[in-house]
Amino acid sequence: MDSKQTGRKRTGLVVALALCCLLAVGGVFAWFSAQDSKTNTFVQGDGVTEPEKKPDPNKPQQGGSDNNEALDKWLIETNWKDNSAIAADSIVAKNPNVGIGKDSKDAYVFLEVENNLGDGSYFVLGDNWAPVKGKADKFNGATFPEGKADRCYKGGLFVYVGDSKGADESAMAMLVHNVGNDVYTGEAFDKIYTTKDYTFAGSSNTIKVKAYLAAASADEDMTTQTVKGEIIAKAKDWAQNN
């Protein structure tokens, strides 16, 4: 057999193989499929229980011996007196403190302060709280108390940071429950101050303090920055719309 004939046969083989491939592509496809579904059942969430006792004045992060009135729930003010008088260059006791019960889930805690007292009124934020970025209204020009000018605020949204004193919102810490005792954040502030040129504004002179607590619904890891960011976003939305 000469080389030309061999070449022709090889060419014919290649064409035949190509034709087989074309025929296979033009055939009917077969495929596999799988399906799955899952229905999840939810239960009512009530894992953040309120404290039964008011804060211990000697141990401000713990419950004391006095019973907590039902209407106080999580947010307690032991020194506030209804209809307290306020005037220029004055100091009025007001000490919001947020607590959870001994059987509660651990929780992140936010506090919103709506200050309607008018210009010239402010408070000094406690060391274990931090302002939420873009949501806290700084007070400039405070001359008292000395050394705390950078902690003076008119109002806004704040988050509990525990022992991370002077930190920003990224240090937000969970208020960890104590099986044998109620636990408190410690006071967000303890007094309202007014400047020498403060003027009583009229019938809308109020300060409204509100608490927002966030806890895991199951076994989620609540310590990641992603989860913290989601919770801060929820707290901001709550402060904007409540």
Short mmCIF file of N, CA, C and O in Angstrom, two decimals, residues 155-240:
data_model
loop_
_atom_site.label_atom_id
_atom_site.label_comp_id
_atom_site.label_asym_id
_atom_site.label_seq_id
_atom_site.Cartn_x
_atom_site.Cartn_y
_atom_site.Cartn_z
N GLY A 155 -27.62 64.82 73.37
CA GLY A 155 -28.50 63.67 73.23
C GLY A 155 -27.99 62.77 72.13
O GLY A 155 -26.85 62.90 71.67
N GLY A 156 -28.82 61.81 71.70
CA GLY A 156 -28.45 60.92 70.62
C GLY A 156 -28.48 59.46 71.01
O GLY A 156 -29.11 59.07 72.00
N LEU A 157 -27.77 58.63 70.23
CA LEU A 157 -27.78 57.17 70.41
C LEU A 157 -26.41 56.73 70.92
O LEU A 157 -25.37 57.12 70.38
N PHE A 158 -26.43 55.87 71.95
CA PHE A 158 -25.21 55.43 72.61
C PHE A 158 -25.26 53.91 72.81
O PHE A 158 -26.33 53.32 72.89
N VAL A 159 -24.07 53.29 72.90
CA VAL A 159 -23.99 51.84 73.05
C VAL A 159 -23.09 51.49 74.23
O VAL A 159 -22.09 52.16 74.49
N TYR A 160 -23.45 50.43 74.91
CA TYR A 160 -22.68 49.94 76.06
C TYR A 160 -21.40 49.28 75.58
O TYR A 160 -21.41 48.43 74.68
N VAL A 161 -20.25 49.68 76.18
CA VAL A 161 -18.95 49.11 75.80
C VAL A 161 -18.25 48.43 76.97
O VAL A 161 -17.10 47.98 76.84
N GLY A 162 -18.89 48.34 78.12
CA GLY A 162 -18.31 47.64 79.25
C GLY A 162 -17.05 48.30 79.77
O GLY A 162 -16.99 49.50 79.98
N ASP A 163 -16.00 47.50 79.91
CA ASP A 163 -14.74 47.99 80.48
C ASP A 163 -13.86 48.71 79.46
O ASP A 163 -12.79 49.21 79.82
N SER A 164 -14.28 48.77 78.21
CA SER A 164 -13.49 49.46 77.18
C SER A 164 -13.72 50.96 77.26
O SER A 164 -14.33 51.57 76.38
N LYS A 165 -13.26 51.55 78.31
CA LYS A 165 -13.56 52.95 78.60
C LYS A 165 -12.95 53.89 77.56
O LYS A 165 -11.81 53.73 77.15
N GLY A 166 -13.75 54.86 77.15
CA GLY A 166 -13.29 55.84 76.18
C GLY A 166 -13.24 55.33 74.76
O GLY A 166 -12.75 56.02 73.87
N ALA A 167 -13.75 54.12 74.50
CA ALA A 167 -13.69 53.52 73.16
C ALA A 167 -14.85 54.03 72.30
O ALA A 167 -15.76 54.72 72.77
N ASP A 168 -14.82 53.65 71.02
CA ASP A 168 -15.93 54.00 70.13
C ASP A 168 -16.87 52.80 70.00
O ASP A 168 -16.71 51.78 70.68
N GLU A 169 -17.83 52.91 69.09
CA GLU A 169 -18.87 51.89 68.97
C GLU A 169 -18.34 50.51 68.59
O GLU A 169 -18.98 49.49 68.85
N SER A 170 -17.15 50.44 67.97
CA SER A 170 -16.60 49.15 67.56
C SER A 170 -16.27 48.27 68.76
O SER A 170 -16.12 47.06 68.62
N ALA A 171 -16.19 48.88 69.95
CA ALA A 171 -15.90 48.11 71.17
C ALA A 171 -17.18 47.70 71.89
O ALA A 171 -17.11 47.26 73.04
N MET A 172 -18.32 47.79 71.23
CA MET A 172 -19.59 47.42 71.87
C MET A 172 -19.48 46.03 72.51
O MET A 172 -18.91 45.10 71.93
N ALA A 173 -19.98 45.93 73.72
CA ALA A 173 -19.83 44.69 74.50
C ALA A 173 -21.20 44.20 74.94
O ALA A 173 -22.12 44.99 75.17
N MET A 174 -21.31 42.89 75.08
CA MET A 174 -22.57 42.33 75.56
C MET A 174 -22.64 42.47 77.08
O MET A 174 -21.64 42.30 77.79
N LEU A 175 -23.82 42.78 77.56
CA LEU A 175 -24.09 42.74 78.99
C LEU A 175 -24.33 41.28 79.32
O LEU A 175 -25.30 40.68 78.86
N VAL A 176 -23.44 40.68 80.09
CA VAL A 176 -23.45 39.23 80.32
C VAL A 176 -24.27 38.93 81.57
O VAL A 176 -24.02 39.49 82.64
N HIS A 177 -25.22 38.02 81.42
CA HIS A 177 -26.11 37.70 82.54
C HIS A 177 -25.36 36.95 83.65
O HIS A 177 -24.32 36.33 83.42
N ASN A 178 -25.90 37.05 84.83
CA ASN A 178 -25.37 36.35 86.00
C ASN A 178 -26.48 35.45 86.52
O ASN A 178 -27.56 35.94 86.88
N VAL A 179 -26.24 34.16 86.53
CA VAL A 179 -27.30 33.21 86.90
C VAL A 179 -27.91 33.52 88.26
O VAL A 179 -29.10 33.34 88.48
N GLY A 180 -27.11 34.06 89.16
CA GLY A 180 -27.62 34.29 90.51
C GLY A 180 -28.06 35.69 90.81
O GLY A 180 -28.54 35.97 91.91
N ASN A 181 -27.92 36.61 89.83
CA ASN A 181 -28.18 38.00 90.15
C ASN A 181 -28.53 38.80 88.89
O ASN A 181 -28.10 38.45 87.79
N ASP A 182 -29.30 39.86 89.05
CA ASP A 182 -29.53 40.79 87.97
C ASP A 182 -28.22 41.53 87.67
O ASP A 182 -27.37 41.69 88.54
N VAL A 183 -28.08 41.99 86.44
CA VAL A 183 -26.86 42.69 86.03
C VAL A 183 -27.24 43.99 85.32
O VAL A 183 -28.19 44.02 84.52
N TYR A 184 -26.49 45.05 85.59
CA TYR A 184 -26.75 46.36 85.00
C TYR A 184 -25.54 46.88 84.23
O TYR A 184 -24.40 46.50 84.51
N THR A 185 -25.81 47.78 83.30
CA THR A 185 -24.74 48.39 82.52
C THR A 185 -23.93 49.38 83.35
O THR A 185 -22.77 49.66 83.03
N GLY A 186 -24.50 49.93 84.38
CA GLY A 186 -23.97 51.11 85.04
C GLY A 186 -24.61 52.33 84.39
O GLY A 186 -25.09 52.28 83.25
N GLU A 187 -24.66 53.42 85.10
CA GLU A 187 -25.39 54.60 84.64
C GLU A 187 -24.78 55.18 83.35
O GLU A 187 -23.57 55.33 83.23
N ALA A 188 -25.66 55.48 82.40
CA ALA A 188 -25.21 56.13 81.16
C ALA A 188 -24.77 57.57 81.45
O ALA A 188 -23.86 58.08 80.81
N PHE A 189 -25.42 58.20 82.37
CA PHE A 189 -25.02 59.49 82.93
C PHE A 189 -25.76 59.65 84.24
O PHE A 189 -26.65 58.85 84.56
N ASP A 190 -25.37 60.63 85.04
CA ASP A 190 -26.01 60.74 86.36
C ASP A 190 -26.63 62.09 86.65
O ASP A 190 -27.33 62.25 87.66
N LYS A 191 -26.40 63.07 85.77
CA LYS A 191 -26.95 64.41 86.01
C LYS A 191 -27.22 65.11 84.68
O LYS A 191 -26.62 64.79 83.66
N ILE A 192 -28.12 66.08 84.74
CA ILE A 192 -28.33 67.01 83.64
C ILE A 192 -27.78 68.37 84.08
O ILE A 192 -28.11 68.85 85.17
N TYR A 193 -26.96 68.96 83.24
CA TYR A 193 -26.36 70.27 83.53
C TYR A 193 -26.96 71.32 82.60
O TYR A 193 -27.33 71.02 81.45
N THR A 194 -27.00 72.57 83.06
CA THR A 194 -27.37 73.69 82.20
C THR A 194 -26.32 74.79 82.31
O THR A 194 -25.64 74.93 83.33
N THR A 195 -26.18 75.55 81.24
CA THR A 195 -25.22 76.64 81.21
C THR A 195 -25.81 77.90 81.86
O THR A 195 -27.01 77.97 82.15
N LYS A 196 -24.98 78.91 82.04
CA LYS A 196 -25.42 80.14 82.68
C LYS A 196 -26.44 80.91 81.85
O LYS A 196 -27.25 81.67 82.40
N ASP A 197 -26.41 80.72 80.53
CA ASP A 197 -27.36 81.44 79.67
C ASP A 197 -28.52 80.55 79.22
O ASP A 197 -29.24 80.89 78.28
N TYR A 198 -28.69 79.43 79.88
CA TYR A 198 -29.81 78.54 79.53
C TYR A 198 -31.15 79.22 79.83
O TYR A 198 -31.31 79.89 80.85
N THR A 199 -32.12 79.04 78.92
CA THR A 199 -33.46 79.59 79.09
C THR A 199 -34.48 78.48 79.02
O THR A 199 -34.46 77.67 78.07
N PHE A 200 -35.35 78.41 79.99
CA PHE A 200 -36.41 77.41 80.01
C PHE A 200 -37.30 77.60 78.77
O PHE A 200 -37.80 78.70 78.52
N ALA A 201 -37.49 76.54 78.00
CA ALA A 201 -38.11 76.67 76.68
C ALA A 201 -39.63 76.56 76.68
O ALA A 201 -40.26 76.90 75.69
N GLY A 202 -40.24 76.12 77.74
CA GLY A 202 -41.70 76.02 77.75
C GLY A 202 -42.22 74.63 77.99
O GLY A 202 -41.57 73.80 78.63
N SER A 203 -43.38 74.33 77.42
CA SER A 203 -44.10 73.10 77.74
C SER A 203 -43.42 71.84 77.22
O SER A 203 -43.75 70.74 77.65
N SER A 204 -42.48 71.97 76.26
CA SER A 204 -41.84 70.78 75.69
C SER A 204 -40.56 70.39 76.42
O SER A 204 -39.75 69.64 75.89
N ASN A 205 -40.35 70.93 77.60
CA ASN A 205 -39.11 70.66 78.34
C ASN A 205 -39.10 69.26 78.92
O ASN A 205 -39.49 69.04 80.07
N THR A 206 -38.64 68.32 78.14
CA THR A 206 -38.57 66.93 78.60
C THR A 206 -37.26 66.31 78.14
O THR A 206 -36.63 66.77 77.17
N ILE A 207 -36.86 65.25 78.81
CA ILE A 207 -35.81 64.35 78.33
C ILE A 207 -36.40 62.95 78.34
O ILE A 207 -36.87 62.48 79.38
N LYS A 208 -36.40 62.33 77.18
CA LYS A 208 -36.94 60.98 77.05
C LYS A 208 -35.78 60.03 76.80
O LYS A 208 -34.99 60.24 75.88
N VAL A 209 -35.69 58.99 77.62
CA VAL A 209 -34.61 58.01 77.50
C VAL A 209 -35.23 56.66 77.16
O VAL A 209 -36.17 56.21 77.82
N LYS A 210 -34.70 56.01 76.12
CA LYS A 210 -35.25 54.73 75.67
C LYS A 210 -34.12 53.72 75.49
O LYS A 210 -33.02 54.09 75.08
N ALA A 211 -34.40 52.48 75.80
CA ALA A 211 -33.39 51.42 75.71
C ALA A 211 -33.75 50.42 74.63
O ALA A 211 -34.92 50.10 74.41
N TYR A 212 -32.72 49.92 73.94
CA TYR A 212 -32.86 48.89 72.92
C TYR A 212 -31.86 47.79 73.23
O TYR A 212 -30.66 48.05 73.38
N LEU A 213 -32.33 46.54 73.34
CA LEU A 213 -31.47 45.41 73.67
C LEU A 213 -31.55 44.37 72.57
O LEU A 213 -32.64 44.09 72.04
N ALA A 214 -30.41 43.78 72.22
CA ALA A 214 -30.35 42.77 71.17
C ALA A 214 -29.61 41.54 71.66
O ALA A 214 -28.49 41.65 72.16
N ALA A 215 -30.26 40.38 71.54
CA ALA A 215 -29.66 39.12 72.00
C ALA A 215 -29.81 38.06 70.91
O ALA A 215 -30.62 38.19 69.99
N ALA A 216 -29.01 37.02 70.99
CA ALA A 216 -29.07 35.93 70.02
C ALA A 216 -30.38 35.16 70.20
O ALA A 216 -30.85 34.96 71.31
N SER A 217 -30.96 34.72 69.07
CA SER A 217 -32.18 33.93 69.15
C SER A 217 -31.89 32.46 69.38
O SER A 217 -32.74 31.72 69.85
N ALA A 218 -30.67 32.02 69.04
CA ALA A 218 -30.30 30.61 69.25
C ALA A 218 -28.84 30.57 69.68
O ALA A 218 -28.49 31.10 70.71
N ASP A 219 -27.98 29.96 68.85
CA ASP A 219 -26.56 29.84 69.20
C ASP A 219 -25.68 30.65 68.26
O ASP A 219 -24.53 30.28 68.00
N GLU A 220 -26.19 31.75 67.71
CA GLU A 220 -25.39 32.56 66.80
C GLU A 220 -24.17 33.14 67.52
O GLU A 220 -24.21 33.43 68.70
N ASP A 221 -23.11 33.32 66.74
CA ASP A 221 -21.93 34.01 67.25
C ASP A 221 -22.19 35.51 67.12
O ASP A 221 -22.20 36.07 66.03
N MET A 222 -22.40 36.17 68.24
CA MET A 222 -22.77 37.58 68.24
C MET A 222 -21.56 38.50 68.31
O MET A 222 -21.71 39.72 68.40
N THR A 223 -20.35 37.94 68.29
CA THR A 223 -19.16 38.75 68.53
C THR A 223 -18.44 39.19 67.26
O THR A 223 -17.51 39.99 67.34
N THR A 224 -18.84 38.70 66.09
CA THR A 224 -18.15 39.09 64.87
C THR A 224 -18.50 40.53 64.48
O THR A 224 -19.57 41.03 64.82
N GLN A 225 -17.60 41.17 63.77
CA GLN A 225 -17.84 42.55 63.34
C GLN A 225 -19.03 42.63 62.39
O GLN A 225 -19.74 43.64 62.36
N THR A 226 -19.25 41.57 61.61
CA THR A 226 -20.40 41.56 60.70
C THR A 226 -21.70 41.62 61.48
O THR A 226 -22.60 42.42 61.17
N VAL A 227 -21.81 40.79 62.51
CA VAL A 227 -23.03 40.77 63.32
C VAL A 227 -23.18 42.09 64.09
O VAL A 227 -24.27 42.67 64.16
N LYS A 228 -22.08 42.59 64.63
CA LYS A 228 -22.14 43.87 65.33
C LYS A 228 -22.63 44.98 64.41
O LYS A 228 -23.44 45.82 64.80
N GLY A 229 -22.13 44.96 63.17
CA GLY A 229 -22.56 45.97 62.21
C GLY A 229 -24.04 45.88 61.90
O GLY A 229 -24.72 46.91 61.79
N GLU A 230 -24.56 44.66 61.80
CA GLU A 230 -25.98 44.47 61.55
C GLU A 230 -26.81 44.98 62.73
O GLU A 230 -27.86 45.60 62.55
N ILE A 231 -26.34 44.73 63.94
CA ILE A 231 -27.08 45.15 65.13
C ILE A 231 -27.05 46.68 65.26
O ILE A 231 -28.07 47.30 65.59
N ILE A 232 -25.91 47.29 64.98
CA ILE A 232 -25.83 48.75 65.02
C ILE A 232 -26.79 49.36 64.00
O ILE A 232 -27.49 50.34 64.28
N ALA A 233 -26.86 48.76 62.81
CA ALA A 233 -27.79 49.25 61.78
C ALA A 233 -29.23 49.14 62.26
O ALA A 233 -30.04 50.06 62.04
N LYS A 234 -29.55 48.04 62.92
CA LYS A 234 -30.91 47.86 63.46
C LYS A 234 -31.20 48.90 64.54
O LYS A 234 -32.30 49.45 64.62
N ALA A 235 -30.21 49.15 65.39
CA ALA A 235 -30.39 50.13 66.47
C ALA A 235 -30.60 51.53 65.91
O ALA A 235 -31.42 52.30 66.41
N LYS A 236 -29.84 51.87 64.87
CA LYS A 236 -30.02 53.17 64.23
C LYS A 236 -31.41 53.31 63.65
O LYS A 236 -32.06 54.36 63.76
N ASP A 237 -31.88 52.25 62.98
CA ASP A 237 -33.23 52.27 62.41
C ASP A 237 -34.27 52.41 63.51
O ASP A 237 -35.25 53.15 63.37
N TRP A 238 -34.07 51.70 64.61
CA TRP A 238 -34.99 51.80 65.75
C TRP A 238 -35.03 53.23 66.29
O TRP A 238 -36.10 53.78 66.54
N ALA A 239 -33.85 53.84 66.46
CA ALA A 239 -33.79 55.20 66.98
C ALA A 239 -34.44 56.19 66.03
O ALA A 239 -35.07 57.17 66.46
N GLN A 240 -34.34 55.92 64.75
CA GLN A 240 -34.92 56.81 63.75
C GLN A 240 -36.44 56.73 63.71
O GLN A 240 -37.13 57.73 63.44
#
